[in-house]
Coordinates of C-alpha atoms in Angstrom, one line a residue:
M1296 CA 84.1 113.4 90.6
S1297 CA 84.4 109.8 89.4
S1298 CA 83.0 107.2 91.8
T1299 CA 85.5 104.9 93.5
T1300 CA 85.2 102.1 96.0
S1301 CA 87.7 100.1 98.1
V1302 CA 89.8 97.3 96.6
P1303 CA 88.8 94.0 98.2
D1304 CA 91.1 93.0 101.0
G1305 CA 93.8 90.5 100.3
P1306 CA 96.0 88.7 102.8
G1307 CA 97.4 91.8 104.5
S1308 CA 97.8 93.6 101.1
T1309 CA 95.6 96.6 101.9
E1310 CA 97.4 97.2 105.1
L1311 CA 100.9 97.0 103.6
T1312 CA 100.2 99.2 100.6
G1313 CA 98.7 101.8 102.8
L1314 CA 101.9 102.2 104.9
A1315 CA 104.5 104.9 104.4
A1316 CA 107.9 103.8 103.1
S1317 CA 109.6 104.6 106.4
E1318 CA 107.0 102.4 108.2
L1319 CA 107.5 99.5 105.7
A1320 CA 111.3 99.9 106.1
A1321 CA 111.0 99.6 109.8
K1322 CA 108.8 96.5 109.6
I1323 CA 111.1 94.8 107.1
A1324 CA 114.2 95.6 109.3
A1325 CA 112.5 94.3 112.4
G1326 CA 111.5 91.1 110.6
E1327 CA 107.8 91.8 111.1
V1328 CA 107.2 91.4 107.4
S1329 CA 109.4 90.3 104.5
A1330 CA 110.3 92.3 101.5
V1331 CA 108.7 89.7 99.3
E1332 CA 105.4 90.1 101.1
V1333 CA 105.6 93.9 100.7
T1334 CA 106.5 93.6 97.1
R1335 CA 103.8 91.1 96.3
A1336 CA 101.2 93.3 97.9
H1337 CA 102.1 96.2 95.7
L1338 CA 102.3 94.1 92.6
D1339 CA 98.8 92.7 93.4
R1340 CA 97.6 96.3 93.9
I1341 CA 99.1 97.3 90.5
E1342 CA 97.4 94.4 88.8
A1343 CA 94.0 95.3 90.4
I1344 CA 93.8 99.0 89.5
E1345 CA 96.2 99.7 86.6
P1346 CA 93.3 99.7 84.1
A1347 CA 91.8 102.6 85.9
V1348 CA 95.0 104.6 86.5
H1349 CA 97.6 103.6 83.9
A1350 CA 100.5 104.8 86.0
F1351 CA 103.0 102.2 84.6
L1352 CA 104.3 101.5 81.1
H1353 CA 106.2 98.4 82.2
V1354 CA 106.0 96.1 85.3
D1355 CA 108.4 93.3 85.8
R1356 CA 106.9 91.1 88.5
E1357 CA 109.5 88.4 88.6
A1358 CA 112.5 90.8 88.6
A1359 CA 110.8 92.7 91.5
L1360 CA 110.3 89.6 93.5
D1361 CA 113.8 88.5 92.9
A1362 CA 115.1 91.8 94.1
A1363 CA 112.9 91.5 97.2
R1364 CA 114.3 88.0 97.9
R1365 CA 117.8 89.3 97.8
A1366 CA 116.9 92.1 100.2
D1367 CA 115.4 89.5 102.6
E1368 CA 118.6 87.3 102.3
Q1369 CA 120.8 90.3 103.1
R1370 CA 118.7 91.2 106.1
A1371 CA 118.8 87.6 107.3
N1372 CA 122.6 87.7 107.1
G1373 CA 122.7 91.0 109.0
T1374 CA 123.9 93.0 106.1
P1375 CA 120.9 95.1 104.8
A1376 CA 122.0 97.3 101.9
S1377 CA 120.4 100.5 103.2
P1378 CA 117.5 101.7 105.5
L1379 CA 115.2 101.4 102.5
A1380 CA 116.3 97.8 101.5
G1381 CA 113.2 95.8 100.4
V1382 CA 110.9 98.8 99.9
P1383 CA 109.3 99.0 96.5
L1384 CA 109.6 101.9 94.1
A1385 CA 108.2 103.2 90.8
L1386 CA 110.8 104.6 88.4
K1387 CA 110.0 107.2 85.8
D1388 CA 110.6 105.8 82.3
V1389 CA 113.2 108.5 81.4
L1390 CA 116.0 106.8 83.4
T1391 CA 117.9 104.0 81.6
T1392 CA 117.6 100.4 83.0
T1393 CA 119.3 97.3 81.5
D1394 CA 116.5 94.9 82.5
M1395 CA 113.5 96.9 81.4
P1396 CA 112.6 99.1 78.4
T1397 CA 113.2 102.8 78.5
T1398 CA 110.7 104.5 76.2
C1399 CA 110.5 108.1 77.5
G1400 CA 106.8 107.8 76.7
S1401 CA 107.6 107.9 72.9
R1402 CA 107.1 105.7 69.9
M1403 CA 110.6 106.7 69.0
L1404 CA 112.0 104.4 71.7
E1405 CA 109.2 101.8 72.0
G1406 CA 110.7 98.5 73.1
W1407 CA 114.2 99.9 73.5
T1408 CA 116.3 98.3 76.3
P1409 CA 119.4 100.4 77.1
P1410 CA 122.8 98.8 77.4
Y1411 CA 123.6 100.5 80.7
D1412 CA 121.9 101.6 84.0
S1413 CA 121.5 105.2 84.9
T1414 CA 123.3 106.2 88.1
V1415 CA 120.0 106.6 89.8
A1416 CA 118.9 103.1 88.9
A1417 CA 122.2 101.7 89.9
R1418 CA 122.1 103.4 93.3
L1419 CA 118.6 102.2 93.9
R1420 CA 119.7 98.6 93.2
D1421 CA 122.8 98.9 95.4
A1422 CA 120.5 100.2 98.2
G1423 CA 118.3 97.1 97.9
V1424 CA 115.3 99.2 96.8
V1425 CA 112.9 97.1 94.8
V1426 CA 112.0 98.6 91.4
L1427 CA 108.5 97.5 90.5
G1428 CA 108.5 99.0 87.0
K1429 CA 108.7 102.1 84.8
T1430 CA 106.0 104.8 85.0
N1431 CA 104.2 106.7 82.3
M1432 CA 105.2 110.3 81.4
D1433 CA 104.7 113.0 78.8
E1434 CA 106.8 112.2 75.8
F1435 CA 110.5 113.0 76.4
A1436 CA 109.2 114.8 79.6
M1437 CA 107.5 117.6 77.6
G1438 CA 104.2 118.4 79.1
S1439 CA 102.3 119.2 82.3
S1440 CA 99.5 116.5 82.3
T1441 CA 100.9 113.2 81.0
E1442 CA 98.5 113.5 78.2
N1443 CA 101.4 113.7 75.7
S1444 CA 102.5 110.1 76.3
A1445 CA 102.4 108.0 73.1
F1446 CA 100.9 105.2 75.2
G1447 CA 97.9 107.0 76.6
P1448 CA 97.2 109.3 79.5
T1449 CA 97.6 108.5 83.2
R1450 CA 94.6 109.4 85.4
N1451 CA 94.6 111.1 88.8
P1452 CA 93.5 108.6 91.6
W1453 CA 91.7 111.4 93.3
D1454 CA 89.4 111.8 90.3
T1455 CA 90.1 109.6 87.3
D1456 CA 88.6 112.2 84.9
R1457 CA 91.5 114.6 85.8
I1458 CA 95.2 114.7 85.0
P1459 CA 97.8 113.6 87.5
G1460 CA 100.2 116.4 86.5
G1461 CA 103.2 116.1 84.2
S1462 CA 105.5 115.2 82.9
G1463 CA 105.9 112.7 85.7
G1464 CA 102.2 111.9 86.2
G1465 CA 102.8 108.2 86.3
S1466 CA 105.1 108.4 89.3
S1467 CA 102.8 110.7 91.3
A1468 CA 99.7 108.6 90.4
A1469 CA 101.4 105.4 91.5
L1470 CA 102.0 107.0 94.9
A1471 CA 98.5 108.4 95.2
A1472 CA 96.9 105.1 94.1
F1473 CA 99.0 103.1 96.6
E1474 CA 100.7 101.2 93.9
A1475 CA 104.1 102.1 95.3
P1476 CA 105.3 103.8 98.4
L1477 CA 108.2 105.6 96.7
A1478 CA 108.9 106.9 93.2
I1479 CA 111.5 108.7 91.2
G1480 CA 110.6 111.7 89.0
T1481 CA 112.5 114.2 87.0
D1482 CA 112.0 118.0 87.0
T1483 CA 112.9 120.3 84.1
G1484 CA 110.3 123.0 84.8
G1485 CA 108.2 121.5 87.6
S1486 CA 107.7 117.9 86.5
I1487 CA 108.2 116.5 90.0
R1488 CA 106.5 119.3 92.0
Q1489 CA 103.5 120.0 89.9
P1490 CA 102.4 116.3 89.8
A1491 CA 103.0 116.0 93.5
A1492 CA 100.8 119.1 94.1
V1493 CA 97.8 117.8 92.1
T1494 CA 97.9 114.3 93.6
G1495 CA 98.5 115.2 97.2
T1496 CA 102.0 113.7 97.4
V1497 CA 105.5 115.0 98.2
G1498 CA 107.9 115.8 95.4
V1499 CA 111.4 117.3 95.6
K1500 CA 113.6 118.9 93.0
P1501 CA 117.1 118.6 94.5
T1502 CA 119.8 121.2 93.8
Y1503 CA 120.9 121.0 90.2
G1504 CA 123.8 118.6 90.2
G1505 CA 122.8 117.1 93.5
V1506 CA 121.6 113.9 91.9
S1507 CA 123.4 112.4 88.9
R1508 CA 122.0 112.9 85.4
Y1509 CA 124.0 110.0 83.9
G1510 CA 121.5 107.8 82.1
L1511 CA 118.7 110.4 82.4
V1512 CA 117.5 110.8 78.7
A1513 CA 118.1 114.5 78.1
F1514 CA 115.3 117.0 77.4
S1515 CA 117.0 120.2 78.5
S1516 CA 120.4 119.5 79.9
S1517 CA 120.9 122.6 82.0
L1518 CA 117.5 122.2 83.6
D1519 CA 116.8 118.4 84.0
Q1520 CA 117.1 117.0 87.5
A1521 CA 116.0 113.7 89.0
G1522 CA 114.5 113.6 92.4
P1523 CA 112.6 111.7 95.1
C1524 CA 108.8 111.4 95.4
G1525 CA 106.9 109.9 98.3
R1526 CA 103.7 110.2 100.4
T1527 CA 105.5 111.8 103.3
V1528 CA 108.4 114.3 103.7
L1529 CA 110.4 111.7 105.6
D1530 CA 110.0 109.1 102.9
A1531 CA 111.2 111.6 100.3
A1532 CA 114.2 112.4 102.5
M1533 CA 115.2 108.8 102.9
L1534 CA 115.0 108.3 99.2
H1535 CA 116.9 111.5 98.5
E1536 CA 119.9 110.2 100.5
V1537 CA 119.9 107.0 98.5
I1538 CA 120.1 108.6 95.0
A1539 CA 122.1 111.8 95.8
G1540 CA 125.9 112.3 95.8
H1541 CA 128.7 113.1 93.4
D1542 CA 129.0 111.0 90.3
P1543 CA 132.2 111.3 88.1
M1544 CA 130.1 110.0 85.1
D1545 CA 128.1 113.3 85.2
S1546 CA 130.1 116.5 84.4
T1547 CA 127.4 118.6 86.1
S1548 CA 127.4 116.6 89.3
V1549 CA 128.2 118.7 92.4
D1550 CA 131.3 117.4 94.3
A1551 CA 130.1 118.2 97.8
P1552 CA 128.6 116.2 100.7
V1553 CA 124.9 115.4 100.5
P1554 CA 122.9 117.6 102.8
K1555 CA 121.6 115.7 105.8
V1556 CA 118.0 115.7 104.7
T1557 CA 116.8 112.7 106.7
A1558 CA 118.0 114.2 109.9
A1559 CA 116.4 117.5 108.9
A1560 CA 113.0 115.8 108.3
R1561 CA 113.1 114.0 111.6
D1562 CA 114.1 117.2 113.4
G1563 CA 111.4 119.2 111.6
A1564 CA 108.7 116.8 112.7
D1565 CA 108.8 118.2 116.2
G1566 CA 107.1 121.3 114.7
D1567 CA 109.5 124.0 116.0
L1568 CA 110.4 126.6 113.4
R1569 CA 111.5 129.3 115.7
G1570 CA 114.4 131.2 114.2
V1571 CA 113.4 130.2 110.6
R1572 CA 112.8 133.1 108.3
V1573 CA 110.2 132.4 105.6
G1574 CA 109.6 134.6 102.6
V1575 CA 106.3 134.8 100.7
V1576 CA 107.0 135.5 97.0
R1577 CA 104.9 138.6 96.2
E1578 CA 104.8 137.7 92.4
F1579 CA 103.1 134.3 93.0
G1580 CA 99.4 135.0 93.6
G1581 CA 96.4 137.0 92.5
E1582 CA 95.0 136.9 89.0
G1583 CA 95.1 133.4 87.4
Y1584 CA 95.2 131.6 90.7
Q1585 CA 92.2 129.5 91.7
Q1586 CA 90.5 130.7 94.8
G1587 CA 90.9 127.4 96.6
V1588 CA 94.6 127.4 95.9
R1589 CA 95.0 131.0 97.3
D1590 CA 93.0 130.0 100.4
S1591 CA 95.0 126.9 101.0
F1592 CA 98.2 128.8 100.7
R1593 CA 97.2 131.5 103.1
T1594 CA 96.2 128.8 105.6
A1595 CA 99.6 127.1 105.1
V1596 CA 101.4 130.4 105.8
D1597 CA 99.4 130.9 109.0
T1598 CA 100.4 127.4 110.0
L1599 CA 104.1 128.2 109.5
T1600 CA 103.7 131.4 111.6
S1601 CA 102.0 129.4 114.4
L1602 CA 105.1 127.1 114.4
G1603 CA 107.3 130.0 115.2
A1604 CA 108.6 131.0 111.8
E1605 CA 109.1 134.6 111.0
V1606 CA 107.1 135.3 107.8
V1607 CA 107.8 138.3 105.6
E1608 CA 106.9 139.2 102.0
V1609 CA 109.7 139.1 99.5
S1610 CA 109.7 140.5 95.9
C1611 CA 111.4 138.7 93.1
P1612 CA 110.6 141.1 90.2
H1613 CA 112.0 139.0 87.4
F1614 CA 110.0 135.9 88.2
E1615 CA 107.3 137.2 85.9
Y1616 CA 109.6 136.7 82.9
A1617 CA 110.5 133.1 83.9
L1618 CA 107.9 131.4 81.8
G1619 CA 108.9 133.2 78.6
A1620 CA 112.6 132.6 79.3
Y1621 CA 112.0 128.9 80.0
Y1622 CA 110.1 128.3 76.8
L1623 CA 113.1 129.6 74.8
I1624 CA 115.8 127.9 76.7
A1625 CA 114.2 124.5 77.2
P1626 CA 113.1 124.0 73.5
S1627 CA 116.5 125.2 72.3
E1628 CA 118.2 122.6 74.3
C1629 CA 115.6 120.1 73.3
S1630 CA 116.1 120.7 69.6
S1631 CA 119.8 119.9 70.1
N1632 CA 119.3 116.9 72.4
L1633 CA 116.7 115.2 70.3
A1634 CA 118.8 115.4 67.1
R1635 CA 120.3 112.1 68.2
F1636 CA 117.1 110.3 67.3
D1637 CA 117.9 110.1 63.6
A1638 CA 116.9 106.5 62.8
M1639 CA 120.6 105.7 62.2
R1640 CA 121.8 104.6 65.6
Y1641 CA 119.0 103.1 67.7
G1642 CA 115.2 103.3 68.3
L1643 CA 112.6 103.6 65.6
R1644 CA 113.4 103.4 61.9
V1645 CA 110.7 104.0 59.3
G1646 CA 110.9 103.6 55.5
D1647 CA 114.3 101.9 55.3
D1648 CA 113.4 99.7 52.3
G1649 CA 116.6 100.3 50.2
T1650 CA 114.9 102.9 47.9
R1651 CA 115.0 106.0 50.2
S1652 CA 117.9 108.3 51.1
T1653 CA 119.2 108.8 54.7
E1654 CA 117.3 112.1 54.8
E1655 CA 114.1 110.5 53.7
V1656 CA 114.3 107.8 56.3
M1657 CA 115.2 110.3 59.0
S1658 CA 112.2 112.5 58.1
L1659 CA 109.7 109.6 58.0
T1660 CA 111.0 108.3 61.3
R1661 CA 110.7 111.6 63.1
E1662 CA 107.3 112.2 61.6
Q1663 CA 106.0 108.9 63.0
G1664 CA 108.1 108.7 66.1
F1665 CA 107.6 112.1 67.7
G1666 CA 104.3 113.4 68.9
P1667 CA 102.8 116.9 68.4
E1668 CA 104.2 118.5 71.5
V1669 CA 107.7 117.3 70.9
K1670 CA 107.6 118.5 67.3
R1671 CA 106.3 121.9 68.5
R1672 CA 109.2 122.3 70.9
I1673 CA 111.8 121.1 68.4
M1674 CA 110.6 123.7 65.9
L1675 CA 110.5 126.5 68.5
G1676 CA 114.0 125.7 69.7
T1677 CA 115.4 125.3 66.2
Y1678 CA 114.0 128.7 65.3
A1679 CA 115.4 130.4 68.5
L1680 CA 118.9 129.0 67.7
S1681 CA 118.9 129.9 64.0
S1682 CA 121.2 132.4 62.5
G1683 CA 120.1 135.9 63.1
Y1684 CA 117.8 135.0 66.0
Y1685 CA 120.1 133.4 68.5
D1686 CA 121.0 136.7 70.3
A1687 CA 117.5 138.1 70.0
Y1688 CA 115.8 135.0 71.6
Y1689 CA 118.1 132.4 73.2
G1690 CA 120.7 135.0 74.3
Q1691 CA 118.1 137.3 75.8
A1692 CA 116.4 134.4 77.7
Q1693 CA 119.8 133.5 79.2
K1694 CA 120.1 137.1 80.4
V1695 CA 116.7 136.8 82.1
R1696 CA 117.8 133.6 83.7
T1697 CA 120.7 135.4 85.3
L1698 CA 118.3 138.1 86.6
I1699 CA 116.1 135.4 88.1
T1700 CA 119.1 133.8 89.8
R1701 CA 120.0 137.2 91.2
D1702 CA 116.5 137.6 92.5
F1703 CA 116.9 134.3 94.4
E1704 CA 120.2 135.4 95.8
A1705 CA 118.8 138.7 97.1
A1706 CA 115.8 136.9 98.6
F1707 CA 117.9 134.3 100.3
G1708 CA 119.9 137.1 101.8
Q1709 CA 116.8 138.0 103.7
V1710 CA 115.1 134.7 104.4
D1711 CA 116.0 131.0 104.8
V1712 CA 113.3 129.6 102.5
L1713 CA 110.7 131.0 100.1
V1714 CA 107.2 129.7 99.8
S1715 CA 104.4 129.9 97.2
P1716 CA 101.6 127.8 95.8
T1717 CA 103.1 125.0 93.7
T1718 CA 100.5 125.4 91.0
P1719 CA 98.0 128.1 90.2
T1720 CA 95.1 125.6 89.9
T1721 CA 94.2 122.1 91.0
A1722 CA 94.2 119.2 88.5
F1723 CA 92.2 120.0 85.4
R1724 CA 90.1 117.6 83.5
I1725 CA 91.7 115.3 80.9
G1726 CA 91.4 117.0 77.4
E1727 CA 90.6 120.4 78.8
R1728 CA 93.8 122.1 77.7
V1729 CA 95.1 119.9 74.9
D1730 CA 94.2 122.5 72.3
D1731 CA 95.6 125.4 74.4
P1732 CA 99.4 125.1 74.8
M1733 CA 99.7 128.4 76.7
A1734 CA 97.1 127.3 79.3
M1735 CA 99.0 124.1 79.7
Y1736 CA 102.4 125.9 80.0
R1737 CA 101.0 128.1 82.8
A1738 CA 100.7 125.1 85.1
D1739 CA 104.4 125.5 85.7
L1740 CA 104.3 129.2 86.4
C1741 CA 105.5 128.9 90.1
T1742 CA 107.9 126.0 89.6
I1743 CA 110.0 127.2 86.6
P1744 CA 112.2 129.8 88.4
S1745 CA 113.9 127.2 90.6
N1746 CA 114.8 125.2 87.5
L1747 CA 116.3 128.3 85.9
A1748 CA 118.3 129.1 89.0
G1749 CA 119.2 125.6 89.9
N1750 CA 118.2 125.8 93.6
A1751 CA 116.3 123.2 95.6
A1752 CA 112.5 123.1 95.8
M1753 CA 109.8 120.9 97.3
S1754 CA 106.0 120.5 97.0
V1755 CA 104.2 119.3 100.1
P1756 CA 100.4 118.8 100.2
S1757 CA 98.6 121.7 101.9
G1758 CA 95.1 120.2 101.9
L1759 CA 92.1 120.1 99.6
S1760 CA 90.6 122.9 97.6
T1761 CA 87.2 124.0 98.9
E1762 CA 86.0 124.4 95.3
D1763 CA 86.5 120.9 93.9
G1764 CA 88.0 118.8 96.8
M1765 CA 91.2 118.3 94.9
P1766 CA 94.7 118.4 96.4
V1767 CA 96.7 121.7 96.6
G1768 CA 100.5 121.9 97.0
L1769 CA 102.7 124.3 99.1
Q1770 CA 106.0 125.0 97.4
I1771 CA 109.1 125.5 99.6
M1772 CA 112.3 126.8 97.9
A1773 CA 115.8 126.8 99.4
P1774 CA 119.3 127.9 98.2
A1775 CA 121.5 125.6 96.3
M1776 CA 122.9 122.7 98.5
A1777 CA 120.6 123.8 101.3
D1778 CA 118.1 121.0 100.5
D1779 CA 117.9 120.1 104.2
R1780 CA 116.0 123.4 104.8
L1781 CA 113.2 122.1 102.6
Y1782 CA 112.9 118.9 104.7
R1783 CA 112.9 120.7 108.0
V1784 CA 110.2 123.2 107.0
G1785 CA 108.3 120.6 105.0
A1786 CA 108.2 118.1 107.8
A1787 CA 107.2 120.7 110.4
Y1788 CA 104.3 121.9 108.2
E1789 CA 103.2 118.3 107.4
A1790 CA 103.1 117.4 111.1
A1791 CA 101.0 120.5 112.0
R1792 CA 98.7 120.0 109.0
D1793 CA 97.9 116.4 110.0
A1794 CA 97.6 117.4 113.7
A1795 CA 94.9 119.9 112.8
S1796 CA 92.8 117.3 110.9
E1797 CA 90.9 114.3 112.3
V1798 CA 91.7 112.4 109.2
S1799 CA 95.1 112.6 107.6
L1800 CA 95.3 113.7 103.9
L1801 CA 96.5 110.2 102.9
D1802 CA 93.5 108.6 104.4
R1803 CA 91.2 110.7 102.1
V1804 CA 92.7 109.3 98.9
P1805 CA 90.0 107.2 97.1
R1806 CA 90.9 103.5 97.1
L1807 CA 90.3 102.7 93.5
E1808 CA 89.1 99.4 92.0
V1809 CA 88.2 98.2 88.5
A1810 CA 84.6 97.1 88.1

């Protein structure tokens, strides 16, 4: 494991960056510390360790401090915008922002500043949350390691020789490196939960349609979902309530009340799960799962049982086909969505010297603008949608999707939540799987079914693997629009996990510095 040492103390900066978002919010609300002080501490932290982590693609120091000053002014006037007003956040660079570039980790959009804010970004601003900057990601959210970013990989703060997960590794690394107390990710096949698992943080994929996709640059429209990331379950819940809710700008947005997730997290922290039925998914385990992951999962299940939950085994027989179905559906939608990057409207344009045709300019632009993984998925999706193959591939994958949804419905008829490991292994080393796409794809083995079905799912840290000392995640899955169940069970487990250890998991994260 890479050697790390503590960042030298600044004027209160180390203390502030080590606090949970809920704790910072309470201190800001009580006037014990200003939003400007909190923001400056995190900006200083980013400046100190970014060369070692590379979590951010863009940081706007002055805009962040201006937003913090506004939050302080509102608090002084007795009109704070929300309970999280003044708390800093890292935003995945796939959500449009009018004041910062949105690159999606691609040369195709390098330097592009959108003309409108995504609904998520707008709601964060309205809530007084301070956006520090935009985080690194696999290009157009295609990947499981953040190695596919056109701007270089992000590194895992637990061991900088390892990946921080993907596609949202920048957001998860920012949390684990104490560069931000909150982050936003997006989850198409596990891109919130898998990074959370391998960095020892909390990540939630809300019910599909529970958080607006307006302004989320599309990869796979029927799967993409923005969601909250934090270092504690309560932090994620508080952020969830800020960004969730119906949006008329998004035709897939669910017009229903937001589940009371913050109340559920606070209730769950008392550790009482009596009356809660928990199902262990039989199909998630065994061959291909790292021993340390299996051991951590078994310990987590024992903990849930000790809290009063009724734990039973549940079979979801079609989950084994989820990976294959996903890698037909997602690339098919990707090939359609990315057709808009044609060098004619916005973004990169190559070879437009007056001598080439539209088709030649388009071809040259896509050749230089898209990376290998994006090209691979576009080709796969285009083939699956082509005449003569649509029914054989895409159509069959959609039928499997229906069967997986029915598996969930049957399971949730027996239990309140399902649990599994979040990922089969801990974080692998950078470069280890770049030449083996199938090994990379299997990192999302446990997370993909919830995307295909559209239900809610969370990853909460379940400790460290005995094999390599790296974080392991416990995945909790709940029915659509029952997101509050995730937070109740997750918070109860988190409290019991920390009570059983002399040192909390967060206190074990190495405090990086640059030599």
